[in-house]
PDB file of C-alpha atoms in Angstrom:
ATOM      1  CA  MET F  20     -66.401 -19.721 -16.705  1.00  0.00           C
ATOM      2  CA  ARG F  21     -64.265 -19.392 -19.833  1.00  0.00           C
ATOM      3  CA  LEU F  22     -64.801 -15.612 -19.805  1.00  0.00           C
ATOM      4  CA  LYS F  23     -63.542 -15.399 -16.198  1.00  0.00           C
ATOM      5  CA  ARG F  24     -60.364 -17.327 -17.134  1.00  0.00           C
ATOM      6  CA  VAL F  25     -59.679 -15.037 -20.102  1.00  0.00           C
ATOM      7  CA  ALA F  26     -60.273 -11.924 -17.968  1.00  0.00           C
ATOM      8  CA  CYS F  27     -58.046 -13.310 -15.224  1.00  0.00           C
ATOM      9  CA  ALA F  28     -55.322 -14.213 -17.752  1.00  0.00           C
ATOM     10  CA  ALA F  29     -55.532 -10.734 -19.308  1.00  0.00           C
ATOM     11  CA  PHE F  30     -55.273  -9.142 -15.855  1.00  0.00           C
ATOM     12  CA  LEU F  31     -52.251 -11.276 -14.915  1.00  0.00           C
ATOM     13  CA  ALA F  32     -50.592 -10.587 -18.261  1.00  0.00           C
ATOM     14  CA  SER F  33     -50.965  -6.828 -17.832  1.00  0.00           C
ATOM     15  CA  PHE F  34     -49.885  -7.023 -14.179  1.00  0.00           C
ATOM     16  CA  GLY F  35     -46.859  -9.156 -15.128  1.00  0.00           C
ATOM     17  CA  SER F  36     -45.696  -6.618 -17.695  1.00  0.00           C
ATOM     18  CA  ALA F  37     -45.944  -3.900 -15.066  1.00  0.00           C
ATOM     19  CA  LEU F  38     -43.659  -5.940 -12.853  1.00  0.00           C
ATOM     20  CA  LEU F  39     -41.090  -6.141 -15.619  1.00  0.00           C
ATOM     21  CA  ILE F  40     -41.094  -2.356 -15.995  1.00  0.00           C
ATOM     22  CA  ALA F  41     -40.788  -1.572 -12.296  1.00  0.00           C
ATOM     23  CA  GLN F  42     -37.273  -0.483 -11.329  1.00  0.00           C
ATOM     24  CA  PHE F  43     -35.508  -0.042  -8.033  1.00  0.00           C
ATOM     25  CA  HIS F  44     -33.091   2.842  -7.588  1.00  0.00           C
ATOM     26  CA  ALA F  45     -30.721   3.358  -4.686  1.00  0.00           C
ATOM     27  CA  ASP F  46     -28.144   6.095  -4.361  1.00  0.00           C
ATOM     28  CA  THR F  47     -25.319   5.242  -2.039  1.00  0.00           C
ATOM     29  CA  ARG F  48     -22.027   7.031  -2.122  1.00  0.00           C
ATOM     30  CA  LEU F  49     -19.060   6.493   0.105  1.00  0.00           C
ATOM     31  CA  VAL F  50     -15.956   8.549  -0.506  1.00  0.00           C
ATOM     32  CA  VAL F  51     -12.796   7.187   1.109  1.00  0.00           C
ATOM     33  CA  LEU F  52     -10.333   9.784   2.376  1.00  0.00           C
ATOM     34  CA  HIS F  53      -6.916   8.793   3.685  1.00  0.00           C
ATOM     35  CA  ALA F  54      -5.292  11.307   6.005  1.00  0.00           C
ATOM     36  CA  SER F  55      -1.933  11.528   7.736  1.00  0.00           C
ATOM     37  CA  VAL F  56      -1.687  14.314  10.297  1.00  0.00           C
ATOM     38  CA  THR F  57       1.506  15.750  11.785  1.00  0.00           C
ATOM     39  CA  ASP F  58       2.136  18.384  14.410  1.00  0.00           C
ATOM     40  CA  ARG F  59       4.196  21.527  13.784  1.00  0.00           C
ATOM     41  CA  LYS F  60       7.418  19.594  14.368  1.00  0.00           C
ATOM     42  CA  GLY F  61       6.482  16.924  11.829  1.00  0.00           C
ATOM     43  CA  LYS F  62       5.617  14.225  14.384  1.00  0.00           C
ATOM     44  CA  LEU F  63       2.822  11.903  13.244  1.00  0.00           C
ATOM     45  CA  LEU F  64      -0.384  12.242  15.285  1.00  0.00           C
ATOM     46  CA  THR F  65      -2.105   8.884  15.676  1.00  0.00           C
ATOM     47  CA  ASN F  66      -4.644   9.488  18.456  1.00  0.00           C
ATOM     48  CA  LEU F  67      -7.129  11.808  16.705  1.00  0.00           C
ATOM     49  CA  ASP F  68     -10.819  10.914  16.697  1.00  0.00           C
ATOM     50  CA  ARG F  69     -13.674  11.657  14.301  1.00  0.00           C
ATOM     51  CA  ASP F  70     -14.425  15.065  15.871  1.00  0.00           C
ATOM     52  CA  ALA F  71     -10.954  16.336  14.919  1.00  0.00           C
ATOM     53  CA  PHE F  72     -11.883  16.275  11.214  1.00  0.00           C
ATOM     54  CA  ARG F  73     -14.140  18.458   9.076  1.00  0.00           C
ATOM     55  CA  VAL F  74     -14.951  17.377   5.521  1.00  0.00           C
ATOM     56  CA  TYR F  75     -16.427  19.730   2.926  1.00  0.00           C
ATOM     57  CA  GLU F  76     -17.667  19.147  -0.607  1.00  0.00           C
ATOM     58  CA  ASN F  77     -18.255  22.247  -2.738  1.00  0.00           C
ATOM     59  CA  GLY F  78     -18.201  24.330   0.437  1.00  0.00           C
ATOM     60  CA  GLN F  79     -20.860  22.201   2.145  1.00  0.00           C
ATOM     61  CA  PRO F  80     -20.018  20.267   5.329  1.00  0.00           C
ATOM     62  CA  GLN F  81     -20.311  16.497   4.968  1.00  0.00           C
ATOM     63  CA  GLU F  82     -20.916  13.942   7.692  1.00  0.00           C
ATOM     64  CA  VAL F  83     -18.045  11.567   8.483  1.00  0.00           C
ATOM     65  CA  LYS F  84     -19.977   8.295   8.641  1.00  0.00           C
ATOM     66  CA  ILE F  85     -17.120   5.831   9.101  1.00  0.00           C
ATOM     67  CA  PHE F  86     -13.862   6.634  10.886  1.00  0.00           C
ATOM     68  CA  ARG F  87     -10.946   4.262  11.386  1.00  0.00           C
ATOM     69  CA  ARG F  88      -7.366   4.553  12.534  1.00  0.00           C
ATOM     70  CA  GLU F  89      -5.374   1.953  10.670  1.00  0.00           C
ATOM     71  CA  ASP F  90      -2.202   1.384   8.728  1.00  0.00           C
ATOM     72  CA  VAL F  91      -3.561   1.317   5.182  1.00  0.00           C
ATOM     73  CA  PRO F  92      -1.461  -0.640   2.666  1.00  0.00           C
ATOM     74  CA  VAL F  93       0.068   1.499  -0.065  1.00  0.00           C
ATOM     75  CA  SER F  94       1.582   1.178  -3.500  1.00  0.00           C
ATOM     76  CA  LEU F  95       5.046   2.676  -2.992  1.00  0.00           C
ATOM     77  CA  GLY F  96       7.574   3.646  -5.622  1.00  0.00           C
ATOM     78  CA  ILE F  97      11.110   4.319  -4.411  1.00  0.00           C
ATOM     79  CA  ILE F  98      12.985   6.422  -6.971  1.00  0.00           C
ATOM     80  CA  ILE F  99      16.724   6.473  -6.274  1.00  0.00           C
ATOM     81  CA  ASP F 100      19.352   8.778  -7.757  1.00  0.00           C
ATOM     82  CA  ASP F 101      22.178   6.606  -9.022  1.00  0.00           C
ATOM     83  CA  SER F 102      24.252   9.374 -10.596  1.00  0.00           C
ATOM     84  CA  GLY F 103      28.000   9.669 -10.093  1.00  0.00           C
ATOM     85  CA  SER F 104      27.592  12.086  -7.172  1.00  0.00           C
ATOM     86  CA  MET F 105      25.712   9.403  -5.203  1.00  0.00           C
ATOM     87  CA  SER F 106      28.506   6.797  -5.251  1.00  0.00           C
ATOM     88  CA  THR F 107      29.732   7.596  -1.714  1.00  0.00           C
ATOM     89  CA  LYS F 108      26.163   7.759  -0.373  1.00  0.00           C
ATOM     90  CA  ARG F 109      24.796   4.652  -2.034  1.00  0.00           C
ATOM     91  CA  SER F 110      25.227   2.203   0.864  1.00  0.00           C
ATOM     92  CA  ARG F 111      23.414   4.561   3.271  1.00  0.00           C
ATOM     93  CA  VAL F 112      20.610   5.106   0.759  1.00  0.00           C
ATOM     94  CA  GLU F 113      20.176   1.341   0.306  1.00  0.00           C
ATOM     95  CA  ALA F 114      20.133   0.780   4.077  1.00  0.00           C
ATOM     96  CA  ALA F 115      17.592   3.574   4.646  1.00  0.00           C
ATOM     97  CA  ALA F 116      15.319   2.381   1.819  1.00  0.00           C
ATOM     98  CA  LEU F 117      15.359  -1.199   3.100  1.00  0.00           C
ATOM     99  CA  ALA F 118      14.784  -0.090   6.711  1.00  0.00           C
ATOM    100  CA  MET F 119      11.776   1.941   5.623  1.00  0.00           C
ATOM    101  CA  VAL F 120      10.295  -0.978   3.673  1.00  0.00           C
ATOM    102  CA  ARG F 121      10.907  -3.405   6.556  1.00  0.00           C
ATOM    103  CA  ALA F 122       9.070  -1.044   8.935  1.00  0.00           C
ATOM    104  CA  SER F 123       6.144  -0.607   6.534  1.00  0.00           C
ATOM    105  CA  ASN F 124       2.872  -2.471   6.339  1.00  0.00           C
ATOM    106  CA  PRO F 125       3.590  -6.040   5.120  1.00  0.00           C
ATOM    107  CA  GLN F 126       0.718  -5.649   2.617  1.00  0.00           C
ATOM    108  CA  ASP F 127       2.439  -2.706   0.901  1.00  0.00           C
ATOM    109  CA  GLU F 128       3.606  -3.269  -2.655  1.00  0.00           C
ATOM    110  CA  VAL F 129       6.904  -1.607  -3.566  1.00  0.00           C
ATOM    111  CA  PHE F 130       8.760  -0.950  -6.800  1.00  0.00           C
ATOM    112  CA  ILE F 131      12.252   0.494  -7.236  1.00  0.00           C
ATOM    113  CA  VAL F 132      13.383   2.820 -10.004  1.00  0.00           C
ATOM    114  CA  ASN F 133      17.034   3.810 -10.233  1.00  0.00           C
ATOM    115  CA  PHE F 134      18.134   6.683 -12.394  1.00  0.00           C
ATOM    116  CA  ASN F 135      21.240   8.426 -13.667  1.00  0.00           C
ATOM    117  CA  ASP F 136      21.275   9.622 -17.294  1.00  0.00           C
ATOM    118  CA  ASP F 137      18.286   7.290 -17.816  1.00  0.00           C
ATOM    119  CA  ALA F 138      15.615   5.745 -15.592  1.00  0.00           C
ATOM    120  CA  TYR F 139      15.391   1.982 -15.000  1.00  0.00           C
ATOM    121  CA  LEU F 140      12.648  -0.094 -13.380  1.00  0.00           C
ATOM    122  CA  ASP F 141      14.924  -2.408 -11.405  1.00  0.00           C
ATOM    123  CA  VAL F 142      12.300  -4.053  -9.197  1.00  0.00           C
ATOM    124  CA  PRO F 143       8.648  -4.284 -10.303  1.00  0.00           C
ATOM    125  CA  PHE F 144       5.922  -4.228  -7.636  1.00  0.00           C
ATOM    126  CA  THR F 145       6.677  -6.757  -4.916  1.00  0.00           C
ATOM    127  CA  ASN F 146       6.662  -7.199  -1.157  1.00  0.00           C
ATOM    128  CA  ASP F 147       9.533  -9.703  -1.337  1.00  0.00           C
ATOM    129  CA  MET F 148      12.406  -8.201   0.660  1.00  0.00           C
ATOM    130  CA  ARG F 149      15.001 -10.413  -1.047  1.00  0.00           C
ATOM    131  CA  LYS F 150      14.037  -9.088  -4.488  1.00  0.00           C
ATOM    132  CA  MET F 151      14.327  -5.514  -3.217  1.00  0.00           C
ATOM    133  CA  GLU F 152      17.749  -6.170  -1.698  1.00  0.00           C
ATOM    134  CA  GLN F 153      18.947  -7.694  -4.977  1.00  0.00           C
ATOM    135  CA  GLY F 154      17.558  -4.778  -6.980  1.00  0.00           C
ATOM    136  CA  LEU F 155      19.347  -2.241  -4.820  1.00  0.00           C
ATOM    137  CA  ALA F 156      22.628  -4.170  -4.757  1.00  0.00           C
ATOM    138  CA  ARG F 157      23.162  -4.407  -8.528  1.00  0.00           C
ATOM    139  CA  ILE F 158      23.491  -0.670  -9.076  1.00  0.00           C
ATOM    140  CA  ASP F 159      26.633   1.155 -10.180  1.00  0.00           C
ATOM    141  CA  SER F 160      26.548   4.918  -9.550  1.00  0.00           C
ATOM    142  CA  ARG F 161      27.570   6.903 -12.626  1.00  0.00           C
ATOM    143  CA  GLY F 162      26.433   9.636 -15.018  1.00  0.00           C
ATOM    144  CA  GLY F 163      24.014  12.546 -14.664  1.00  0.00           C
ATOM    145  CA  THR F 164      20.691  13.103 -12.911  1.00  0.00           C
ATOM    146  CA  ALA F 165      17.512  12.523 -14.971  1.00  0.00           C
ATOM    147  CA  MET F 166      15.199  12.861 -11.983  1.00  0.00           C
ATOM    148  CA  ARG F 167      12.143  14.234 -13.835  1.00  0.00           C
ATOM    149  CA  ASP F 168      12.345  11.420 -16.396  1.00  0.00           C
ATOM    150  CA  ALA F 169      12.462   8.895 -13.524  1.00  0.00           C
ATOM    151  CA  ILE F 170       9.440  10.469 -11.822  1.00  0.00           C
ATOM    152  CA  ASN F 171       7.554  10.528 -15.124  1.00  0.00           C
ATOM    153  CA  MET F 172       8.321   6.855 -15.772  1.00  0.00           C
ATOM    154  CA  SER F 173       7.282   5.994 -12.205  1.00  0.00           C
ATOM    155  CA  LEU F 174       3.979   7.861 -12.600  1.00  0.00           C
ATOM    156  CA  ASP F 175       3.227   5.798 -15.714  1.00  0.00           C
ATOM    157  CA  TYR F 176       4.128   2.545 -13.975  1.00  0.00           C
ATOM    158  CA  MET F 177       2.109   3.469 -10.876  1.00  0.00           C
ATOM    159  CA  LYS F 178      -0.987   4.329 -12.933  1.00  0.00           C
ATOM    160  CA  GLN F 179      -0.792   1.067 -14.892  1.00  0.00           C
ATOM    161  CA  GLU F 180       0.233  -1.435 -12.224  1.00  0.00           C
ATOM    162  CA  ALA F 181      -0.650  -0.206  -8.704  1.00  0.00           C
ATOM    163  CA  LYS F 182      -3.251  -2.263  -6.865  1.00  0.00           C
ATOM    164  CA  LYS F 183      -3.635  -0.203  -3.683  1.00  0.00           C
ATOM    165  CA  ASP F 184      -5.839   2.880  -3.287  1.00  0.00           C
ATOM    166  CA  LYS F 185      -3.141   4.922  -1.584  1.00  0.00           C
ATOM    167  CA  LYS F 186      -0.106   5.660  -3.753  1.00  0.00           C
ATOM    168  CA  VAL F 187       3.255   7.136  -2.754  1.00  0.00           C
ATOM    169  CA  LEU F 188       6.377   8.089  -4.697  1.00  0.00           C
ATOM    170  CA  LEU F 189       9.532   8.662  -2.652  1.00  0.00           C
ATOM    171  CA  VAL F 190      12.446  10.347  -4.441  1.00  0.00           C
ATOM    172  CA  ILE F 191      15.948  10.057  -2.978  1.00  0.00           C
ATOM    173  CA  THR F 192      18.498  12.392  -4.580  1.00  0.00           C
ATOM    174  CA  ASP F 193      21.389  14.679  -3.699  1.00  0.00           C
ATOM    175  CA  GLY F 194      21.077  17.216  -6.459  1.00  0.00           C
ATOM    176  CA  ASN F 195      19.271  19.009  -9.206  1.00  0.00           C
ATOM    177  CA  ASP F 196      18.112  17.431 -12.434  1.00  0.00           C
ATOM    178  CA  ASN F 197      20.656  17.880 -15.216  1.00  0.00           C
ATOM    179  CA  ALA F 198      19.725  15.194 -17.752  1.00  0.00           C
ATOM    180  CA  SER F 199      15.915  14.900 -18.152  1.00  0.00           C
ATOM    181  CA  ASN F 200      13.993  15.319 -21.375  1.00  0.00           C
ATOM    182  CA  ILE F 201      10.666  16.161 -19.702  1.00  0.00           C
ATOM    183  CA  SER F 202      10.021  19.543 -18.082  1.00  0.00           C
ATOM    184  CA  LEU F 203       9.143  20.044 -14.428  1.00  0.00           C
ATOM    185  CA  GLU F 204       5.859  21.680 -15.464  1.00  0.00           C
ATOM    186  CA  ARG F 205       4.855  18.597 -17.458  1.00  0.00           C
ATOM    187  CA  VAL F 206       5.674  16.229 -14.581  1.00  0.00           C
ATOM    188  CA  VAL F 207       3.653  18.354 -12.145  1.00  0.00           C
ATOM    189  CA  GLN F 208       0.769  18.487 -14.621  1.00  0.00           C
ATOM    190  CA  ARG F 209       0.752  14.679 -14.949  1.00  0.00           C
ATOM    191  CA  SER F 210       0.916  13.912 -11.237  1.00  0.00           C
TER     192      SER F 210
END
């Protein structure tokens, strides 16, 4: 009887160690693609279905497994030229920026960068309309146009602080850059 118990214990011990070694592997991969489609006149098309899209990876067609039409929240940076040449346009720019944010998804997060000779983060990420209004109202248009520096700063801020998958930078300006330290090539490379 004792021999049977020892044999049974040895069998269970070896079987138990096999259970510890066994591993389960699963390979699931879902790639999320956000798409906005416009017609030739720039009008947004919102009634497309799954069959209107073809997705390829390394030249190989991929199946679209999940398809949704929805307003996806975004992390939005509004970069506004506050140089001297914008002084007569500033009130219209503020009104347009606020109208756009009001019409956006309420889950969007927005930051505001103003720039002239330098770039300033005036409103960190928020969806509080009052904070955005205050940030836009305290600006005094003057100086040159350091647009590339403002975009570069906004890219850094977006990469560090954005919480949404979809990211957008909107630049509002009336002229060419005449005050930046960073080159256009470097900004394009970083984006």
